[in-house]
Amino acid sequence: MDRRTFFVATGLGATAVTLLPAGTASATVGMSPEEEGLLLRQARDYLALRADQLTNAPSLFTRLSDGLQIDRESEARIHDDIEVIKATREDHRSVDGGNASTDISVSLVEVRIDGDRLVATVEENTKLYYQNPEPDEPECEEYWLRHDFTFLQGPSGWVMLESMPEFAGGALLPSTQAMIDTGAAPAEPEVVAEAEAPLPEVAPELENGVGPKGLSKANKKKVVNYAQKYVRKYNKSYRSYKADCTNFVSQAMRAGGWKYKGSGVGARRWNHVWYYGPAAKATSYTWAGAENWGTFARIKSKRTRKIKMSSLAPGDILQAAWKKGNPKDHSMIVVKTGKRSEKYLNYHTPSTKEKKLSRVKKESPGADWYPHRT
């Protein structure tokens, strides 16, 4: 496949920006390859400008690059965002030494017309390289995030009016999107009272399929392997959800040996069942709802137990409520441990690989945490 690549200096390294083959989305609105390239360059400049502020040696420019045409209101918003991102950079430096450099690639997904405006959907793939990784630790945090860029045709070309990342409530967005409040997670409703005819109790060792003390070492490795394989490439055997973090966790636990409990439409609201069905209405709330999953895992089935955050190990699950006292918003999988009790997390919404727990905690000071030993 013929690919065009552009590079822009970022921090201590270089940001690689890859464009899909010319003509990928031109049929939608009749754009020329040159116009497509221009839109991607503008998206690249915008995303690189934000990511660059997270590095320990950010560029000294105080205005947007010459390749990015933007209206004054949007430029003011970007500068406000950058001030917050700079504060996040200092948080990262205080936690682990910060970021040495970044690599960014962008690809054009779709271009559409909305009245007199053009909307380009672009997927960002960014790597934030840790400053001082140990030889056996991950070298970077990596994420994939789609953005809708809105443009208006101006006298000298397309002018960017707005950039909006695609996110769902409860999402843990990357550090480059620090200004955005995603709101509460669209969790399935919590069930207070059980049904009149609950399922019969099943012994934990039979229900779990791996023994009364939780997953074996081999089964927890299966959880980690699943989380690494499908953090970006979604498993087509399952539906994806707009808020997909707990769906991803359930898939990994299924791969690790958890057996379904219950089935059908009528039982799906119960918190003591857990199963995936051929349609959303035949899938339990505990499968993809963070609050419901937590209730099933620790209270109803006792498949997990509470542990200290410092005790989390690969294959364990960490859940969070971003505001104290609220229902759980987000679910994450521990995939690696490092020096100084560091934990590395994979999760969906958005797809993120090997982000440090210490950074998540620093960026979420008002959160409640729910560590699960699986």
mmCIF file of C-alpha atoms in Angstrom:
data_model
loop_
_atom_site.group_PDB
_atom_site.id
_atom_site.type_symbol
_atom_site.label_atom_id
_atom_site.label_comp_id
_atom_site.label_asym_id
_atom_site.label_seq_id
_atom_site.Cartn_x
_atom_site.Cartn_y
_atom_site.Cartn_z
ATOM 1 C CA MET A 1 0.000 0.000 0.000
ATOM 2 C CA ASP A 2 1.359 3.386 -1.010
ATOM 3 C CA ARG A 3 1.520 5.670 2.038
ATOM 4 C CA ARG A 4 2.652 9.275 2.412
ATOM 5 C CA THR A 5 4.484 10.239 5.586
ATOM 6 C CA PHE A 6 5.197 13.671 7.055
ATOM 7 C CA PHE A 7 7.420 14.520 10.037
ATOM 8 C CA VAL A 8 7.284 17.380 12.517
ATOM 9 C CA ALA A 9 9.841 17.916 15.296
ATOM 10 C CA THR A 10 8.423 17.161 18.736
ATOM 11 C CA GLY A 11 10.298 17.297 22.044
ATOM 12 C CA LEU A 12 13.466 15.223 21.948
ATOM 13 C CA GLY A 13 12.387 13.132 18.972
ATOM 14 C CA ALA A 14 10.181 13.390 15.904
ATOM 15 C CA THR A 15 6.484 12.979 15.340
ATOM 16 C CA ALA A 16 5.719 10.636 12.462
ATOM 17 C CA VAL A 17 2.454 11.511 10.738
ATOM 18 C CA THR A 18 1.148 8.925 8.300
ATOM 19 C CA LEU A 19 -1.503 9.731 5.714
ATOM 20 C CA LEU A 20 -3.679 7.094 4.109
ATOM 21 C CA PRO A 21 -3.453 6.709 0.326
ATOM 22 C CA ALA A 22 -4.776 9.636 -1.660
ATOM 23 C CA GLY A 23 -8.430 9.345 -2.599
ATOM 24 C CA THR A 24 -9.452 7.396 0.527
ATOM 25 C CA ALA A 25 -12.418 9.638 1.333
ATOM 26 C CA SER A 26 -12.658 11.889 -1.716
ATOM 27 C CA ALA A 27 -15.643 10.076 -3.189
ATOM 28 C CA THR A 28 -17.773 11.275 -0.292
ATOM 29 C CA VAL A 29 -17.530 14.966 -1.145
ATOM 30 C CA GLY A 30 -15.540 15.022 -4.372
ATOM 31 C CA MET A 31 -12.309 16.307 -2.818
ATOM 32 C CA SER A 32 -8.987 16.175 -4.593
ATOM 33 C CA PRO A 33 -6.038 14.275 -3.083
ATOM 34 C CA GLU A 34 -4.348 17.623 -2.494
ATOM 35 C CA GLU A 35 -7.307 18.886 -0.453
ATOM 36 C CA GLU A 36 -7.362 15.673 1.575
ATOM 37 C CA GLY A 37 -3.667 16.096 2.273
ATOM 38 C CA LEU A 38 -4.222 19.669 3.415
ATOM 39 C CA LEU A 39 -6.943 18.638 5.869
ATOM 40 C CA LEU A 40 -4.728 15.923 7.339
ATOM 41 C CA ARG A 41 -1.806 18.311 7.656
ATOM 42 C CA GLN A 42 -3.983 20.722 9.615
ATOM 43 C CA ALA A 43 -5.202 17.914 11.876
ATOM 44 C CA ARG A 44 -1.598 16.797 12.312
ATOM 45 C CA ASP A 45 -0.387 20.266 13.251
ATOM 46 C CA TYR A 46 -3.170 20.687 15.785
ATOM 47 C CA LEU A 47 -2.615 17.303 17.479
ATOM 48 C CA ALA A 48 1.178 17.635 17.389
ATOM 49 C CA LEU A 49 0.956 21.084 19.003
ATOM 50 C CA ARG A 50 -1.009 19.648 21.928
ATOM 51 C CA ALA A 51 1.139 16.532 22.370
ATOM 52 C CA ASP A 52 4.353 18.514 22.151
ATOM 53 C CA GLN A 53 3.419 20.454 25.302
ATOM 54 C CA LEU A 54 3.612 17.188 27.292
ATOM 55 C CA THR A 55 7.290 16.624 26.491
ATOM 56 C CA ASN A 56 10.166 17.702 28.705
ATOM 57 C CA ALA A 57 11.563 19.851 25.878
ATOM 58 C CA PRO A 58 8.466 21.398 24.270
ATOM 59 C CA SER A 59 8.787 23.716 21.310
ATOM 60 C CA LEU A 60 9.140 27.377 22.175
ATOM 61 C CA PHE A 61 6.582 28.635 19.665
ATOM 62 C CA THR A 62 3.624 30.490 21.138
ATOM 63 C CA ARG A 63 1.466 30.638 18.040
ATOM 64 C CA LEU A 64 0.034 27.959 15.838
ATOM 65 C CA SER A 65 2.076 26.670 12.923
ATOM 66 C CA ASP A 66 1.837 28.333 9.533
ATOM 67 C CA GLY A 67 0.180 25.233 8.109
ATOM 68 C CA LEU A 68 -2.806 25.507 10.438
ATOM 69 C CA GLN A 69 -5.472 28.066 9.560
ATOM 70 C CA ILE A 70 -7.865 28.650 12.437
ATOM 71 C CA ASP A 71 -10.367 31.276 13.530
ATOM 72 C CA ARG A 72 -9.597 33.518 16.502
ATOM 73 C CA GLU A 73 -12.122 31.986 18.867
ATOM 74 C CA SER A 74 -10.726 28.491 18.290
ATOM 75 C CA GLU A 75 -7.167 29.737 18.649
ATOM 76 C CA ALA A 76 -8.028 31.222 22.040
ATOM 77 C CA ARG A 77 -9.536 27.903 23.157
ATOM 78 C CA ILE A 78 -6.416 26.043 22.062
ATOM 79 C CA HIS A 79 -4.154 28.346 24.045
ATOM 80 C CA ASP A 80 -6.354 27.805 27.117
ATOM 81 C CA ASP A 81 -6.076 24.048 26.593
ATOM 82 C CA ILE A 82 -2.308 24.287 26.268
ATOM 83 C CA GLU A 83 -2.028 25.933 29.682
ATOM 84 C CA VAL A 84 -3.826 22.945 31.217
ATOM 85 C CA ILE A 85 -1.686 20.481 29.249
ATOM 86 C CA LYS A 86 1.441 22.221 30.523
ATOM 87 C CA ALA A 87 0.224 21.680 34.085
ATOM 88 C CA THR A 88 -0.282 18.008 33.264
ATOM 89 C CA ARG A 89 3.293 17.901 31.942
ATOM 90 C CA GLU A 90 4.532 19.079 35.336
ATOM 91 C CA ASP A 91 2.369 16.437 37.034
ATOM 92 C CA HIS A 92 4.006 13.760 34.888
ATOM 93 C CA ARG A 93 7.460 15.116 35.708
ATOM 94 C CA SER A 94 6.703 14.963 39.427
ATOM 95 C CA VAL A 95 5.443 11.383 39.195
ATOM 96 C CA ASP A 96 7.972 9.646 36.941
ATOM 97 C CA GLY A 97 10.220 12.145 35.161
ATOM 98 C CA GLY A 98 7.783 13.001 32.381
ATOM 99 C CA ASN A 99 7.796 12.345 28.632
ATOM 100 C CA ALA A 100 10.908 12.338 26.464
ATOM 101 C CA SER A 101 9.139 12.644 23.107
ATOM 102 C CA THR A 102 6.004 11.763 21.172
ATOM 103 C CA ASP A 103 5.141 9.992 17.928
ATOM 104 C CA ILE A 104 1.830 10.783 16.227
ATOM 105 C CA SER A 105 0.192 9.230 13.189
ATOM 106 C CA VAL A 106 -3.132 10.386 11.738
ATOM 107 C CA SER A 107 -5.387 8.713 9.196
ATOM 108 C CA LEU A 108 -8.452 10.022 7.407
ATOM 109 C CA VAL A 109 -11.585 8.030 8.216
ATOM 110 C CA GLU A 110 -14.353 10.049 6.580
ATOM 111 C CA VAL A 111 -15.156 13.455 5.102
ATOM 112 C CA ARG A 112 -18.720 14.790 4.999
ATOM 113 C CA ILE A 113 -20.531 18.044 4.323
ATOM 114 C CA ASP A 114 -22.652 19.652 7.050
ATOM 115 C CA GLY A 115 -24.347 22.694 5.532
ATOM 116 C CA ASP A 116 -21.627 25.140 4.501
ATOM 117 C CA ARG A 117 -19.035 23.307 6.575
ATOM 118 C CA LEU A 118 -16.839 20.292 6.055
ATOM 119 C CA VAL A 119 -16.324 17.713 8.810
ATOM 120 C CA ALA A 120 -13.300 15.416 8.603
ATOM 121 C CA THR A 121 -13.148 12.432 10.943
ATOM 122 C CA VAL A 122 -9.516 11.647 11.706
ATOM 123 C CA GLU A 123 -8.049 8.881 13.838
ATOM 124 C CA GLU A 124 -5.068 9.838 15.975
ATOM 125 C CA ASN A 125 -2.514 7.273 17.153
ATOM 126 C CA THR A 126 -0.135 8.813 19.674
ATOM 127 C CA LYS A 127 2.770 7.392 21.646
ATOM 128 C CA LEU A 128 3.995 9.272 24.712
ATOM 129 C CA TYR A 129 7.504 8.005 25.441
ATOM 130 C CA TYR A 130 8.413 7.774 29.118
ATOM 131 C CA GLN A 131 11.564 9.673 30.091
ATOM 132 C CA ASN A 132 13.428 6.938 31.959
ATOM 133 C CA PRO A 133 11.875 3.493 31.398
ATOM 134 C CA GLU A 134 13.608 0.500 32.945
ATOM 135 C CA PRO A 135 14.836 -2.172 30.497
ATOM 136 C CA ASP A 136 11.935 -4.503 31.325
ATOM 137 C CA GLU A 137 9.223 -1.811 31.462
ATOM 138 C CA PRO A 138 7.048 -0.369 28.658
ATOM 139 C CA GLU A 139 8.735 2.468 26.785
ATOM 140 C CA CYS A 140 5.582 4.447 26.131
ATOM 141 C CA GLU A 141 1.891 4.955 26.672
ATOM 142 C CA GLU A 142 -0.069 4.574 23.434
ATOM 143 C CA TYR A 143 -3.618 5.556 22.552
ATOM 144 C CA TRP A 144 -5.995 5.748 19.605
ATOM 145 C CA LEU A 145 -8.658 8.467 19.468
ATOM 146 C CA ARG A 146 -10.964 9.748 16.741
ATOM 147 C CA HIS A 147 -11.642 13.449 16.266
ATOM 148 C CA ASP A 148 -14.178 15.395 14.211
ATOM 149 C CA PHE A 149 -12.490 18.453 12.682
ATOM 150 C CA THR A 150 -14.870 21.115 11.366
ATOM 151 C CA PHE A 151 -13.642 23.376 8.552
ATOM 152 C CA LEU A 152 -15.057 26.360 6.667
ATOM 153 C CA GLN A 153 -13.842 27.342 3.195
ATOM 154 C CA GLY A 154 -11.958 30.659 3.426
ATOM 155 C CA PRO A 155 -10.321 32.903 0.820
ATOM 156 C CA SER A 156 -6.992 31.098 1.224
ATOM 157 C CA GLY A 157 -8.243 27.568 1.953
ATOM 158 C CA TRP A 158 -9.940 25.544 4.657
ATOM 159 C CA VAL A 159 -10.111 27.247 8.057
ATOM 160 C CA MET A 160 -10.456 25.028 11.144
ATOM 161 C CA LEU A 161 -13.368 26.052 13.367
ATOM 162 C CA GLU A 162 -13.504 23.227 15.880
ATOM 163 C CA SER A 163 -11.978 19.914 16.913
ATOM 164 C CA MET A 164 -14.019 17.484 18.969
ATOM 165 C CA PRO A 165 -12.665 14.101 20.123
ATOM 166 C CA GLU A 166 -15.120 11.223 20.084
ATOM 167 C CA PHE A 167 -15.776 10.129 23.651
ATOM 168 C CA ALA A 168 -18.444 8.674 25.898
ATOM 169 C CA GLY A 169 -19.407 9.526 29.448
ATOM 170 C CA GLY A 170 -17.015 8.123 32.027
ATOM 171 C CA ALA A 171 -14.130 7.934 29.569
ATOM 172 C CA LEU A 172 -10.546 8.344 30.723
ATOM 173 C CA LEU A 173 -9.301 10.569 27.931
ATOM 174 C CA PRO A 174 -5.582 11.083 27.155
ATOM 175 C CA SER A 175 -3.538 13.786 28.822
ATOM 176 C CA THR A 176 -3.691 15.844 25.610
ATOM 177 C CA GLN A 177 -7.454 16.274 26.161
ATOM 178 C CA ALA A 178 -7.242 17.534 29.728
ATOM 179 C CA MET A 179 -9.913 20.229 29.333
ATOM 180 C CA ILE A 180 -12.765 17.877 28.479
ATOM 181 C CA ASP A 181 -15.275 16.693 31.063
ATOM 182 C CA THR A 182 -16.808 13.484 29.711
ATOM 183 C CA GLY A 183 -19.637 13.435 32.258
ATOM 184 C CA ALA A 184 -20.955 10.386 34.068
ATOM 185 C CA ALA A 185 -20.730 6.979 32.450
ATOM 186 C CA PRO A 186 -23.928 5.769 30.766
ATOM 187 C CA ALA A 187 -23.993 2.755 33.074
ATOM 188 C CA GLU A 188 -26.801 0.258 33.080
ATOM 189 C CA PRO A 189 -29.268 0.962 35.933
ATOM 190 C CA GLU A 190 -28.269 -0.437 39.271
ATOM 191 C CA VAL A 191 -30.580 -3.193 40.530
ATOM 192 C CA VAL A 192 -31.537 -2.722 44.171
ATOM 193 C CA ALA A 193 -33.899 -5.663 44.695
ATOM 194 C CA GLU A 194 -33.337 -9.142 43.289
ATOM 195 C CA ALA A 195 -35.960 -10.899 41.193
ATOM 196 C CA GLU A 196 -38.559 -13.016 42.960
ATOM 197 C CA ALA A 197 -37.091 -16.220 41.540
ATOM 198 C CA PRO A 198 -33.310 -15.805 41.516
ATOM 199 C CA LEU A 199 -30.990 -18.318 39.967
ATOM 200 C CA PRO A 200 -29.864 -21.098 42.287
ATOM 201 C CA GLU A 201 -26.631 -20.453 44.128
ATOM 202 C CA VAL A 202 -23.565 -22.066 42.590
ATOM 203 C CA ALA A 203 -20.411 -22.955 44.489
ATOM 204 C CA PRO A 204 -17.645 -20.452 43.640
ATOM 205 C CA GLU A 205 -15.268 -23.137 42.430
ATOM 206 C CA LEU A 206 -17.860 -24.422 39.937
ATOM 207 C CA GLU A 207 -19.139 -21.014 38.958
ATOM 208 C CA ASN A 208 -15.674 -19.656 38.277
ATOM 209 C CA GLY A 209 -14.267 -22.761 36.698
ATOM 210 C CA VAL A 210 -10.794 -22.110 38.095
ATOM 211 C CA GLY A 211 -10.972 -22.673 41.836
ATOM 212 C CA PRO A 212 -12.378 -20.900 44.917
ATOM 213 C CA LYS A 213 -9.414 -18.536 45.302
ATOM 214 C CA GLY A 214 -9.851 -16.870 41.930
ATOM 215 C CA LEU A 215 -7.975 -17.194 38.688
ATOM 216 C CA SER A 216 -4.859 -19.303 38.483
ATOM 217 C CA LYS A 217 -1.585 -17.759 37.360
ATOM 218 C CA ALA A 218 -2.034 -19.309 33.922
ATOM 219 C CA ASN A 219 -5.571 -17.954 33.597
ATOM 220 C CA LYS A 220 -4.539 -14.462 34.644
ATOM 221 C CA LYS A 221 -1.927 -14.579 31.905
ATOM 222 C CA LYS A 222 -4.763 -15.298 29.464
ATOM 223 C CA VAL A 223 -6.523 -12.152 30.693
ATOM 224 C CA VAL A 224 -3.378 -10.099 30.045
ATOM 225 C CA ASN A 225 -2.794 -11.663 26.634
ATOM 226 C CA TYR A 226 -6.356 -10.816 25.627
ATOM 227 C CA ALA A 227 -6.011 -7.239 26.874
ATOM 228 C CA GLN A 228 -2.829 -6.768 24.856
ATOM 229 C CA LYS A 229 -4.187 -8.363 21.687
ATOM 230 C CA TYR A 230 -7.479 -6.481 21.542
ATOM 231 C CA VAL A 231 -6.648 -3.117 23.088
ATOM 232 C CA ARG A 232 -6.715 -1.591 19.605
ATOM 233 C CA LYS A 233 -8.020 -4.303 17.293
ATOM 234 C CA TYR A 234 -11.531 -5.015 18.538
ATOM 235 C CA ASN A 235 -12.596 -8.654 18.739
ATOM 236 C CA LYS A 236 -15.247 -9.066 16.047
ATOM 237 C CA SER A 237 -16.881 -11.864 18.044
ATOM 238 C CA TYR A 238 -18.348 -9.189 20.341
ATOM 239 C CA ARG A 239 -20.334 -5.992 19.887
ATOM 240 C CA SER A 240 -18.626 -2.735 20.759
ATOM 241 C CA TYR A 241 -20.316 -0.125 22.960
ATOM 242 C CA LYS A 242 -19.974 3.641 22.891
ATOM 243 C CA ALA A 243 -18.649 3.301 26.454
ATOM 244 C CA ASP A 244 -16.695 0.094 25.894
ATOM 245 C CA CYS A 245 -14.382 -0.190 28.902
ATOM 246 C CA THR A 246 -16.372 -2.758 30.894
ATOM 247 C CA ASN A 247 -17.345 -4.716 27.787
ATOM 248 C CA PHE A 248 -13.585 -5.042 27.157
ATOM 249 C CA VAL A 249 -12.962 -6.184 30.744
ATOM 250 C CA SER A 250 -15.736 -8.791 30.564
ATOM 251 C CA GLN A 251 -14.298 -10.174 27.333
ATOM 252 C CA ALA A 252 -10.878 -10.497 28.959
ATOM 253 C CA MET A 253 -12.325 -12.232 32.032
ATOM 254 C CA ARG A 254 -14.207 -14.622 29.775
ATOM 255 C CA ALA A 255 -10.918 -15.405 28.011
ATOM 256 C CA GLY A 256 -9.358 -15.945 31.434
ATOM 257 C CA GLY A 257 -11.863 -18.603 32.478
ATOM 258 C CA TRP A 258 -14.932 -16.914 33.896
ATOM 259 C CA LYS A 259 -18.054 -18.858 33.019
ATOM 260 C CA TYR A 260 -21.390 -17.301 32.158
ATOM 261 C CA LYS A 261 -24.054 -17.232 34.848
ATOM 262 C CA GLY A 262 -27.615 -16.859 33.584
ATOM 263 C CA SER A 263 -28.975 -16.094 30.124
ATOM 264 C CA GLY A 264 -31.878 -14.548 28.262
ATOM 265 C CA VAL A 265 -33.819 -11.300 28.279
ATOM 266 C CA GLY A 266 -35.721 -11.570 31.546
ATOM 267 C CA ALA A 267 -32.698 -11.966 33.823
ATOM 268 C CA ARG A 268 -30.486 -9.287 32.303
ATOM 269 C CA ARG A 269 -31.233 -6.650 34.955
ATOM 270 C CA TRP A 270 -30.129 -8.870 37.836
ATOM 271 C CA ASN A 271 -26.753 -8.169 39.383
ATOM 272 C CA HIS A 272 -26.069 -11.806 40.284
ATOM 273 C CA VAL A 273 -25.928 -12.883 36.620
ATOM 274 C CA TRP A 274 -23.204 -12.268 34.054
ATOM 275 C CA TYR A 275 -23.457 -13.241 30.393
ATOM 276 C CA TYR A 276 -23.162 -12.096 26.796
ATOM 277 C CA GLY A 277 -26.026 -12.726 24.384
ATOM 278 C CA PRO A 278 -26.645 -12.494 20.634
ATOM 279 C CA ALA A 279 -28.188 -9.032 21.092
ATOM 280 C CA ALA A 280 -27.840 -6.219 23.622
ATOM 281 C CA LYS A 281 -31.270 -7.006 25.072
ATOM 282 C CA ALA A 282 -30.102 -10.565 25.734
ATOM 283 C CA THR A 283 -26.887 -9.479 27.477
ATOM 284 C CA SER A 284 -26.713 -8.857 31.221
ATOM 285 C CA TYR A 285 -26.250 -5.330 32.576
ATOM 286 C CA THR A 286 -23.253 -6.702 34.469
ATOM 287 C CA TRP A 287 -21.451 -7.411 31.196
ATOM 288 C CA ALA A 288 -20.905 -3.816 30.044
ATOM 289 C CA GLY A 289 -22.021 -1.570 32.947
ATOM 290 C CA ALA A 290 -19.138 -0.635 35.263
ATOM 291 C CA GLU A 291 -21.242 -0.323 38.427
ATOM 292 C CA ASN A 292 -23.128 -3.540 37.736
ATOM 293 C CA TRP A 293 -19.964 -5.460 36.872
ATOM 294 C CA GLY A 294 -18.383 -4.398 40.151
ATOM 295 C CA THR A 295 -21.434 -5.502 42.128
ATOM 296 C CA PHE A 296 -21.490 -8.888 40.417
ATOM 297 C CA ALA A 297 -17.761 -9.511 40.639
ATOM 298 C CA ARG A 298 -17.155 -8.650 44.282
ATOM 299 C CA ILE A 299 -20.518 -8.900 46.066
ATOM 300 C CA LYS A 300 -22.882 -11.246 44.247
ATOM 301 C CA SER A 301 -20.502 -13.858 42.860
ATOM 302 C CA LYS A 302 -17.405 -13.209 44.977
ATOM 303 C CA ARG A 303 -15.282 -13.923 41.921
ATOM 304 C CA THR A 304 -13.062 -10.989 42.940
ATOM 305 C CA ARG A 305 -12.005 -9.629 46.283
ATOM 306 C CA LYS A 306 -10.901 -6.236 47.528
ATOM 307 C CA ILE A 307 -7.158 -5.605 47.761
ATOM 308 C CA LYS A 308 -4.846 -2.641 48.239
ATOM 309 C CA MET A 309 -3.956 -0.630 45.155
ATOM 310 C CA SER A 310 -0.300 -1.464 45.765
ATOM 311 C CA SER A 311 -1.111 -5.183 45.518
ATOM 312 C CA LEU A 312 -2.581 -5.043 42.008
ATOM 313 C CA ALA A 313 -0.924 -7.545 39.680
ATOM 314 C CA PRO A 314 -1.238 -8.426 35.975
ATOM 315 C CA GLY A 315 -4.694 -9.844 35.291
ATOM 316 C CA ASP A 316 -6.362 -7.857 38.092
ATOM 317 C CA ILE A 317 -9.034 -5.219 37.438
ATOM 318 C CA LEU A 318 -9.160 -1.614 38.608
ATOM 319 C CA GLN A 319 -12.393 0.382 38.536
ATOM 320 C CA ALA A 320 -12.880 4.077 39.232
ATOM 321 C CA ALA A 321 -15.625 6.557 40.019
ATOM 322 C CA TRP A 322 -14.232 9.929 38.949
ATOM 323 C CA LYS A 323 -16.224 11.763 41.621
ATOM 324 C CA LYS A 324 -16.303 10.426 45.156
ATOM 325 C CA GLY A 325 -19.574 8.792 46.119
ATOM 326 C CA ASN A 326 -20.752 8.360 42.526
ATOM 327 C CA PRO A 327 -21.343 5.029 40.760
ATOM 328 C CA LYS A 328 -18.333 3.493 39.044
ATOM 329 C CA ASP A 329 -17.450 5.105 35.695
ATOM 330 C CA HIS A 330 -14.535 3.165 34.296
ATOM 331 C CA SER A 331 -12.895 -0.289 34.233
ATOM 332 C CA MET A 332 -9.240 -1.087 33.446
ATOM 333 C CA ILE A 333 -7.016 -4.162 33.211
ATOM 334 C CA VAL A 334 -3.581 -4.378 34.836
ATOM 335 C CA VAL A 335 -1.210 -5.780 32.201
ATOM 336 C CA LYS A 336 2.247 -5.182 33.715
ATOM 337 C CA THR A 337 3.998 -4.109 36.889
ATOM 338 C CA GLY A 338 7.219 -2.130 37.154
ATOM 339 C CA LYS A 339 9.659 -0.586 39.576
ATOM 340 C CA ARG A 340 8.437 1.328 42.626
ATOM 341 C CA SER A 341 5.123 -0.578 42.558
ATOM 342 C CA GLU A 342 4.132 0.946 39.199
ATOM 343 C CA LYS A 343 1.161 -0.644 37.399
ATOM 344 C CA TYR A 344 0.450 -0.416 33.667
ATOM 345 C CA LEU A 345 -3.148 -0.382 32.461
ATOM 346 C CA ASN A 346 -4.946 -1.265 29.226
ATOM 347 C CA TYR A 347 -8.501 -0.117 28.615
ATOM 348 C CA HIS A 348 -11.066 0.957 26.051
ATOM 349 C CA THR A 349 -12.810 4.340 25.716
ATOM 350 C CA PRO A 350 -10.551 5.327 24.271
ATOM 351 C CA SER A 351 -8.267 2.425 23.335
ATOM 352 C CA THR A 352 -5.210 2.921 25.535
ATOM 353 C CA LYS A 353 -2.179 0.697 26.052
ATOM 354 C CA GLU A 354 0.190 0.584 29.020
ATOM 355 C CA LYS A 355 -0.696 3.825 30.767
ATOM 356 C CA LYS A 356 0.852 4.211 34.197
ATOM 357 C CA LEU A 357 -1.477 3.983 37.177
ATOM 358 C CA SER A 358 0.541 6.692 38.938
ATOM 359 C CA ARG A 359 -0.395 9.110 36.147
ATOM 360 C CA VAL A 360 -4.053 8.104 36.207
ATOM 361 C CA LYS A 361 -4.167 8.775 39.945
ATOM 362 C CA LYS A 362 -2.373 12.112 39.612
ATOM 363 C CA GLU A 363 -4.794 13.249 36.906
ATOM 364 C CA SER A 364 -7.857 12.071 38.897
ATOM 365 C CA PRO A 365 -7.416 13.392 42.459
ATOM 366 C CA GLY A 366 -11.131 13.237 43.297
ATOM 367 C CA ALA A 367 -11.695 9.618 42.332
ATOM 368 C CA ASP A 368 -12.838 6.585 44.294
ATOM 369 C CA TRP A 369 -10.839 3.449 43.442
ATOM 370 C CA TYR A 370 -12.015 -0.187 43.390
ATOM 371 C CA PRO A 371 -9.133 -2.650 42.951
ATOM 372 C CA HIS A 372 -10.199 -6.249 42.247
ATOM 373 C CA ARG A 373 -8.059 -9.320 42.817
ATOM 374 C CA THR A 374 -9.300 -11.724 40.165
#
